[in-house]
Amino acid sequence: MALRVTFVAAARSTPALAERFQDDRPLDQAGWEEVQRAAGGLIPLAAAELRYCSPTPRSRATGDALGYAPLVQLALRDCDMGRWQGLTLGEAMAREPEAVDAWLADPRSAPHGGEPLLAFIARVGGWLDTRPVEDGGRIVAVAEPSVIRAALVYALMAPPATYWNLDVRPLSTTTVTGRGGRWNLRFDGVAGEALRA
């Protein structure tokens, strides 16, 4: 039996220019308003047999606000950024420019003292591969954009550098179908929606 895993990106808790590594802040008012505006299109995903979320406050709050009552999955936590936790990329670059360059260039490196990008991708991919097929064919998981990017790199068996080229917007959905070790990216469009955009 093939699974259908739909990832929902958590609502934003900060402006895009202030995104921080391992941001543990809860949803702010703008984030709550985003969830309310997007709810009509996302609430139907609550019909999934299994509903999960990242352990971050904004992922849990997004899932709860959409009526998913998601089960927290530690494997869906953000990449461990070590001493860069809570910093923006610009702040990390100002403090340790050579270390940031090494981290961006080599997916095996962890100059921040945390988790290498390759280990992060493997952890998220391991979670994806171990979803129980017998418990149902549809899964929804609310996660941080970084987690969804890692899942896509893993599912597509793409080079790790692809991670830096994926843009996951708040409250966007991404679906993969398949089963452990064999995944496909699925694009679900609504007829006419592109014409209105």
XYZ file of N, CA and C in Angstrom:
591
model
N 0.834 -1.182 0.000
C 0.000 0.000 0.000
C 0.879 1.246 0.000
N 0.581 2.200 -0.854
C 1.332 3.444 -0.915
C 0.763 4.445 0.072
N 1.636 5.201 0.661
C 1.236 6.262 1.573
C 1.167 7.587 0.839
N 0.369 8.470 1.365
C 0.310 9.852 0.891
C 0.595 10.714 2.114
N 1.760 11.347 2.130
C 2.177 12.178 3.260
C 2.157 13.631 2.816
N 1.275 14.413 3.419
C 1.180 15.837 3.098
C 1.792 16.633 4.243
N 2.813 17.389 3.907
C 3.444 18.282 4.870
C 2.785 19.653 4.765
N 2.444 20.230 5.908
C 1.928 21.593 5.985
C 2.976 22.413 6.714
N 3.465 23.467 6.074
C 4.471 24.316 6.708
C 3.822 25.147 7.810
N 4.457 25.169 8.958
C 3.948 25.933 10.100
C 3.797 27.401 9.736
N 2.829 28.054 10.364
C 2.641 29.487 10.157
C 3.853 30.236 10.704
N 4.067 31.378 10.190
C 5.227 32.195 10.555
C 5.046 32.816 11.943
N 6.146 32.959 12.675
C 6.083 33.666 13.951
C 6.940 34.928 13.925
N 7.622 35.160 12.818
C 8.453 36.358 12.668
C 8.441 36.767 11.201
N 8.778 38.017 10.912
C 8.936 38.396 9.513
C 10.046 37.557 8.871
N 9.932 37.311 7.579
C 10.896 36.461 6.874
C 12.336 36.922 7.078
N 12.569 38.223 7.135
C 13.932 38.720 7.264
C 14.516 38.479 8.650
N 13.683 38.085 9.614
C 14.168 37.864 10.976
C 14.125 36.385 11.353
N 14.058 35.483 10.377
C 14.005 34.056 10.697
C 15.291 33.634 11.395
N 15.112 32.844 12.438
C 16.231 32.438 13.270
C 16.372 30.928 13.274
N 17.620 30.455 13.481
C 17.863 29.022 13.584
C 17.152 28.482 14.815
N 16.457 27.360 14.643
C 15.740 26.708 15.736
C 14.866 27.709 16.497
N 14.045 28.412 15.774
C 13.185 29.441 16.349
C 12.087 28.765 17.168
N 12.110 28.945 18.470
C 11.146 28.306 19.372
C 10.032 29.247 19.817
N 9.910 30.388 19.172
C 8.880 31.333 19.574
C 7.500 30.858 19.125
N 6.459 31.164 19.892
C 5.097 30.776 19.490
C 4.597 31.662 18.358
N 3.453 31.291 17.816
C 2.838 32.116 16.779
C 2.539 33.504 17.329
N 2.803 34.507 16.527
C 2.398 35.856 16.914
C 1.032 36.132 16.293
N 0.513 37.330 16.489
C -0.817 37.662 15.973
C -0.899 37.505 14.463
N 0.143 37.939 13.752
C 0.147 37.808 12.289
C 0.091 36.342 11.877
N 0.785 35.481 12.621
C 0.748 34.051 12.330
C -0.639 33.465 12.526
N -1.308 33.853 13.619
C -2.675 33.384 13.865
C -3.612 33.831 12.749
N -3.432 35.067 12.313
C -4.274 35.579 11.234
C -4.027 34.828 9.928
N -2.757 34.471 9.661
C -2.438 33.675 8.471
C -3.141 32.324 8.519
N -3.119 31.689 9.691
C -3.776 30.387 9.838
C -5.272 30.522 9.562
N -5.889 31.562 10.105
C -7.324 31.752 9.905
C -7.664 31.958 8.425
N -6.827 32.712 7.713
C -7.073 32.946 6.290
C -6.897 31.675 5.462
N -5.963 30.814 5.845
C -5.669 29.605 5.071
C -6.490 28.398 5.503
N -7.197 28.510 6.607
C -7.884 27.356 7.202
C -8.827 26.641 6.252
N -9.566 27.375 5.446
C -10.539 26.741 4.555
C -9.930 25.686 3.653
N -8.737 25.942 3.157
C -8.078 24.982 2.282
C -7.308 23.902 3.005
N -7.004 24.123 4.299
C -6.169 23.172 5.039
C -6.951 22.276 5.995
N -8.101 22.712 6.453
C -8.884 21.924 7.405
C -9.244 20.541 6.863
N -9.559 20.386 5.560
C -9.888 19.045 5.057
C -8.770 18.002 5.268
N -7.533 18.443 5.430
C -6.435 17.502 5.673
C -6.576 16.804 7.027
N -7.434 17.324 7.907
C -7.670 16.688 9.208
C -8.293 15.307 9.052
N -8.800 14.987 7.869
C -9.377 13.662 7.621
C -8.307 12.584 7.483
N -7.028 12.963 7.468
C -5.944 11.982 7.366
C -5.999 11.010 8.536
N -5.635 9.759 8.263
C -5.675 8.740 9.314
C -4.671 9.033 10.432
N -3.517 9.596 10.066
C -2.487 9.925 11.051
C -2.120 11.389 10.897
N -1.991 12.096 12.050
C -1.690 13.519 12.040
C -0.534 13.780 13.014
N 0.529 14.369 12.485
C 1.742 14.599 13.266
C 2.144 16.068 13.191
N 3.123 16.433 14.038
C 3.710 17.770 13.947
C 5.114 17.765 14.532
N 5.869 18.782 14.133
C 7.172 19.057 14.740
C 6.934 19.503 16.178
N 7.947 19.396 17.035
C 7.753 19.797 18.433
C 7.798 21.298 18.687
N 7.998 22.127 17.675
C 8.065 23.574 17.916
C 6.700 24.132 18.298
N 6.685 25.184 19.104
C 5.401 25.783 19.489
C 4.550 26.205 18.294
N 5.170 26.759 17.260
C 4.351 27.218 16.136
C 3.812 26.065 15.297
N 4.538 24.955 15.212
C 4.013 23.781 14.492
C 2.835 23.188 15.258
N 2.990 23.044 16.569
C 1.889 22.503 17.385
C 0.668 23.413 17.317
N 0.897 24.729 17.442
C -0.222 25.677 17.416
C -0.905 25.687 16.055
N -0.134 25.601 14.981
C -0.721 25.564 13.640
C -1.591 24.323 13.491
N -1.071 23.162 13.882
C -1.847 21.924 13.791
C -3.107 21.964 14.637
N -2.995 22.483 15.843
C -4.169 22.574 16.723
C -5.210 23.539 16.159
N -4.757 24.686 15.640
C -5.687 25.674 15.091
C -6.437 25.134 13.878
N -5.829 24.192 13.164
C -6.465 23.598 11.991
C -7.305 22.368 12.341
N -7.361 22.028 13.638
C -8.180 20.908 14.083
C -7.554 19.549 13.856
N -6.239 19.495 13.662
C -5.573 18.216 13.400
C -5.339 17.398 14.665
N -5.248 18.047 15.831
C -4.858 17.369 17.069
C -3.653 16.472 16.804
N -2.532 17.067 16.331
C -1.391 16.265 15.894
C -0.566 15.685 17.042
N 0.045 14.558 16.754
C 0.958 13.892 17.676
C 2.362 14.433 17.415
N 3.021 14.937 18.448
C 4.367 15.497 18.312
C 5.364 14.385 17.978
N 6.206 14.650 16.996
C 7.241 13.704 16.572
C 8.602 14.353 16.759
N 9.417 13.821 17.673
C 10.740 14.397 17.915
C 11.633 14.307 16.689
N 11.439 13.293 15.844
C 12.251 13.160 14.634
C 12.004 14.300 13.658
N 10.898 15.021 13.823
C 10.586 16.151 12.948
C 11.045 17.482 13.538
N 11.939 17.429 14.518
C 12.463 18.678 15.076
C 13.423 19.313 14.070
N 13.627 20.589 14.232
C 14.515 21.345 13.354
C 15.949 20.836 13.511
N 16.798 21.206 12.571
C 18.207 20.836 12.637
C 18.832 21.452 13.891
N 19.614 20.663 14.618
C 20.300 21.161 15.810
C 21.424 22.091 15.358
N 21.278 23.365 15.648
C 22.240 24.358 15.195
C 23.272 24.732 16.253
N 23.377 23.936 17.305
C 24.419 24.150 18.296
C 24.446 25.567 18.824
N 25.615 26.176 18.814
C 25.755 27.524 19.396
C 25.127 28.616 18.526
N 24.653 28.257 17.322
C 23.964 29.249 16.483
C 22.466 29.286 16.741
N 21.981 28.453 17.638
C 20.549 28.434 17.926
C 20.083 29.840 18.324
N 18.989 30.275 17.721
C 18.413 31.577 18.025
C 18.994 32.723 17.224
N 20.070 32.468 16.463
C 20.672 33.521 15.648
C 20.054 33.535 14.250
N 20.119 34.677 13.591
C 19.799 34.722 12.162
C 21.059 34.304 11.416
N 20.914 33.985 10.139
C 22.088 33.642 9.336
C 23.071 34.800 9.318
N 22.567 36.027 9.211
C 23.430 37.205 9.213
C 24.216 37.354 10.507
N 23.565 37.069 11.634
C 24.261 37.155 12.926
C 25.348 36.090 13.039
N 25.041 34.875 12.583
C 26.057 33.812 12.611
C 27.219 34.178 11.702
N 26.916 34.741 10.535
C 27.968 35.143 9.582
C 28.847 36.245 10.169
N 28.245 37.176 10.889
C 29.023 38.265 11.499
C 29.965 37.735 12.575
N 29.537 36.687 13.295
C 30.355 36.133 14.378
C 31.404 35.148 13.879
N 31.012 34.307 12.912
C 31.898 33.223 12.466
C 31.800 33.035 10.951
N 32.298 33.990 10.177
C 32.117 33.907 8.725
C 32.715 32.653 8.088
N 33.902 32.240 8.520
C 34.521 31.044 7.930
C 33.716 29.793 8.269
N 33.192 29.735 9.481
C 32.410 28.574 9.896
C 31.106 28.489 9.105
N 30.458 29.623 8.889
C 29.216 29.624 8.103
C 29.509 29.202 6.672
N 30.580 29.703 6.084
C 30.952 29.308 4.723
C 31.193 27.802 4.643
N 31.887 27.248 5.631
C 32.156 25.801 5.639
C 30.856 25.018 5.763
N 29.961 25.476 6.613
C 28.673 24.803 6.817
C 27.837 24.820 5.547
N 27.808 25.943 4.851
C 27.030 26.049 3.615
C 27.632 25.217 2.482
N 28.951 25.039 2.494
C 29.639 24.339 1.406
C 29.705 22.824 1.592
N 29.708 22.357 2.832
C 29.915 20.920 3.087
C 28.786 20.376 3.959
N 27.896 19.533 3.404
C 26.760 19.014 4.178
C 27.160 18.065 5.305
N 28.436 17.682 5.370
C 28.908 16.815 6.461
C 29.455 17.621 7.632
N 29.591 18.932 7.448
C 30.220 19.743 8.489
C 29.189 20.232 9.509
N 29.684 20.463 10.702
C 28.855 21.008 11.776
C 29.706 21.957 12.613
N 30.206 23.038 12.011
C 31.080 23.943 12.759
C 30.386 24.649 13.906
N 29.068 24.609 13.938
C 28.304 25.237 15.017
C 28.209 24.332 16.237
N 28.711 23.095 16.114
C 28.669 22.164 17.232
C 27.369 21.389 17.319
N 26.533 21.504 16.314
C 25.247 20.802 16.312
C 25.231 19.649 15.330
N 24.200 19.600 14.523
C 23.948 18.486 13.619
C 24.340 18.852 12.184
N 25.091 17.997 11.482
C 25.381 18.257 10.071
C 24.104 18.163 9.231
N 24.079 18.870 8.134
C 22.925 18.846 7.241
C 22.608 17.419 6.789
N 23.633 16.623 6.474
C 23.388 15.236 6.043
C 22.684 14.422 7.122
N 23.070 14.605 8.370
C 22.428 13.876 9.467
C 20.981 14.327 9.646
N 20.735 15.606 9.489
C 19.378 16.157 9.577
C 18.488 15.559 8.494
N 18.968 15.556 7.259
C 18.210 14.982 6.149
C 17.942 13.494 6.402
N 18.938 12.764 6.872
C 18.775 11.330 7.145
C 17.770 11.087 8.271
N 17.782 11.934 9.301
C 16.841 11.773 10.415
C 15.401 11.968 9.940
N 15.165 13.031 9.195
C 13.816 13.290 8.692
C 13.411 12.202 7.697
N 14.327 11.780 6.846
C 14.044 10.699 5.903
C 13.748 9.383 6.603
N 14.457 9.117 7.692
C 14.183 7.911 8.469
C 12.779 7.914 9.042
N 12.335 9.091 9.488
C 10.958 9.211 9.980
C 9.978 8.911 8.856
N 10.215 9.499 7.712
C 9.328 9.293 6.563
C 9.265 7.811 6.183
N 10.405 7.152 6.141
C 10.465 5.744 5.735
C 9.817 4.793 6.735
N 9.647 5.220 7.960
C 9.107 4.313 8.979
C 7.648 4.604 9.334
N 6.951 5.356 8.500
C 5.522 5.567 8.751
C 4.799 4.246 8.541
N 3.862 3.942 9.446
C 3.163 2.651 9.386
C 2.133 2.594 8.256
N 2.415 1.768 7.274
C 1.516 1.636 6.128
C 0.176 1.059 6.555
N 0.191 0.105 7.470
C -1.056 -0.565 7.842
C -2.035 0.338 8.600
N -1.553 1.447 9.148
C -2.425 2.319 9.918
C -3.200 3.307 9.052
N -2.951 3.335 7.791
C -3.708 4.240 6.929
C -2.883 4.775 5.797
N -3.558 5.167 4.751
C -2.867 5.626 3.568
C -2.607 7.113 3.519
N -3.226 7.907 4.405
C -3.045 9.360 4.365
C -2.490 9.875 5.685
N -1.476 10.696 5.563
C -0.820 11.282 6.733
C -0.675 12.778 6.484
N -0.871 13.573 7.520
C -0.577 15.000 7.455
C 0.426 15.298 8.567
N 1.417 16.119 8.243
C 2.441 16.484 9.221
C 2.705 17.980 9.119
N 2.456 18.703 10.209
C 2.769 20.134 10.273
C 4.207 20.240 10.750
N 5.034 20.914 9.963
C 6.463 20.960 10.289
C 7.061 22.307 9.903
N 8.221 22.545 10.441
C 8.977 23.737 10.091
C 9.410 23.638 8.627
N 9.525 24.760 7.930
C 9.960 24.718 6.534
C 11.270 23.956 6.330
N 12.215 24.097 7.254
C 13.496 23.393 7.117
C 13.308 21.877 7.128
N 12.379 21.397 7.933
C 12.102 19.957 8.011
C 11.500 19.472 6.691
N 10.617 20.270 6.122
C 9.999 19.892 4.845
C 11.044 19.887 3.743
N 11.941 20.849 3.762
C 13.031 20.868 2.776
C 13.877 19.606 2.899
N 14.203 19.211 4.126
C 14.990 17.986 4.327
C 14.232 16.764 3.827
N 12.926 16.702 4.085
C 12.118 15.572 3.622
C 12.107 15.489 2.106
N 12.025 16.626 1.444
C 12.013 16.627 -0.017
C 13.346 16.188 -0.604
N 14.447 16.668 -0.037
C 15.761 16.238 -0.515
C 15.880 14.723 -0.380
N 15.440 14.194 0.763
C 15.505 12.756 0.996
C 14.598 11.995 0.022
N 13.346 12.431 -0.078
C 12.375 11.716 -0.912
C 12.791 11.684 -2.376
N 13.378 12.755 -2.851
C 13.774 12.839 -4.248
C 15.176 12.291 -4.501
N 15.848 11.861 -3.423
C 17.228 11.389 -3.520
C 18.102 12.428 -4.227
N 17.849 13.685 -3.910
C 18.566 14.804 -4.523
C 19.890 15.047 -3.803
N 20.829 15.676 -4.468
C 22.079 16.038 -3.788
C 21.767 16.957 -2.606
N 22.515 16.830 -1.506
C 22.239 17.655 -0.322
C 22.212 19.150 -0.601
N 23.000 19.620 -1.560
C 23.022 21.054 -1.870
C 21.661 21.549 -2.365
N 20.808 20.647 -2.819
C 19.460 21.015 -3.259
C 18.678 21.655 -2.123
N 18.990 21.268 -0.898
C 18.315 21.819 0.288
C 18.279 23.341 0.245
N 19.370 23.969 -0.171
C 19.474 25.426 -0.165
C 18.647 26.074 -1.269
N 18.172 25.281 -2.231
C 17.411 25.820 -3.365
C 15.912 25.600 -3.240
N 15.456 25.071 -2.142
C 14.031 24.827 -1.945
C 13.449 25.930 -1.070
N 12.343 26.480 -1.504
C 11.682 27.554 -0.774
C 10.318 27.037 -0.308
N 10.152 26.876 0.978
C 8.895 26.390 1.551
C 8.254 27.551 2.292
N 7.129 27.993 1.804
C 6.426 29.144 2.360
C 5.536 28.718 3.530
N 5.304 29.605 4.489
C 4.403 29.283 5.600
C 3.023 28.866 5.096
N 2.496 27.817 5.690
C 1.172 27.269 5.411
C 1.029 26.683 4.009
N 2.143 26.479 3.320
C 2.084 25.788 2.034
C 2.008 24.282 2.295
N 1.534 23.538 1.309
C 1.472 22.082 1.440
C 2.358 21.441 0.394
N 2.961 20.328 0.769
C 3.806 19.538 -0.113
C 3.473 18.084 0.145
N 3.233 17.316 -0.911
C 2.839 15.925 -0.740
C 3.841 14.990 -1.407
N 4.213 13.937 -0.681
C 4.994 12.847 -1.260
C 4.152 11.586 -1.155
N 4.284 10.726 -2.139
C 3.557 9.459 -2.132
C 4.547 8.328 -2.315
N 4.208 7.180 -1.781
C 5.070 6.012 -1.923
C 5.150 5.243 -0.638
N 6.349 4.728 -0.377
C 6.622 3.987 0.857
C 8.115 4.030 1.110
N 8.546 3.507 2.236
C 9.939 3.562 2.644
C 10.920 3.301 1.520
N 11.801 4.280 1.262
C 12.841 4.122 0.268
C 12.431 4.460 -1.156
N 11.152 4.663 -1.395
C 10.691 4.990 -2.759
C 9.569 6.014 -2.674
N 9.920 7.259 -2.931
C 8.969 8.357 -2.796
C 8.886 9.161 -4.078
N 7.724 9.739 -4.309
C 7.481 10.613 -5.451
C 6.889 11.913 -4.949
N 7.263 13.006 -5.568
C 6.677 14.298 -5.252
C 5.373 14.419 -6.025
N 4.342 14.844 -5.345
C 3.030 14.937 -5.981
C 2.587 16.400 -5.994
N 2.174 16.864 -7.148
C 1.646 18.214 -7.284
C 0.146 18.134 -7.443
N -0.567 18.707 -6.499
C -2.027 18.751 -6.564
C -2.436 20.186 -6.831
N -2.977 20.420 -7.988
C -3.435 21.759 -8.335
C -4.940 21.792 -8.386
N -5.482 22.972 -8.231
C -6.921 23.153 -8.342
C -7.169 23.843 -9.669
N -7.988 23.245 -10.496
C -8.271 23.797 -11.814
C -8.789 25.225 -11.688
N -8.229 26.093 -12.486
C -8.677 27.483 -12.490
C -7.983 28.362 -11.484
N -7.374 27.783 -10.467
C -6.720 28.599 -9.427
C -5.563 29.389 -10.012
N -4.779 28.746 -10.895
C -3.640 29.446 -11.482
C -4.101 30.604 -12.344
N -5.276 30.485 -12.937
C -5.794 31.566 -13.783
C -6.176 32.788 -12.961
N -6.584 32.563 -11.719
C -6.987 33.675 -10.849
C -5.792 34.357 -10.202
N -4.679 33.654 -10.115
C -3.504 34.191 -9.401
C -2.790 35.281 -10.189
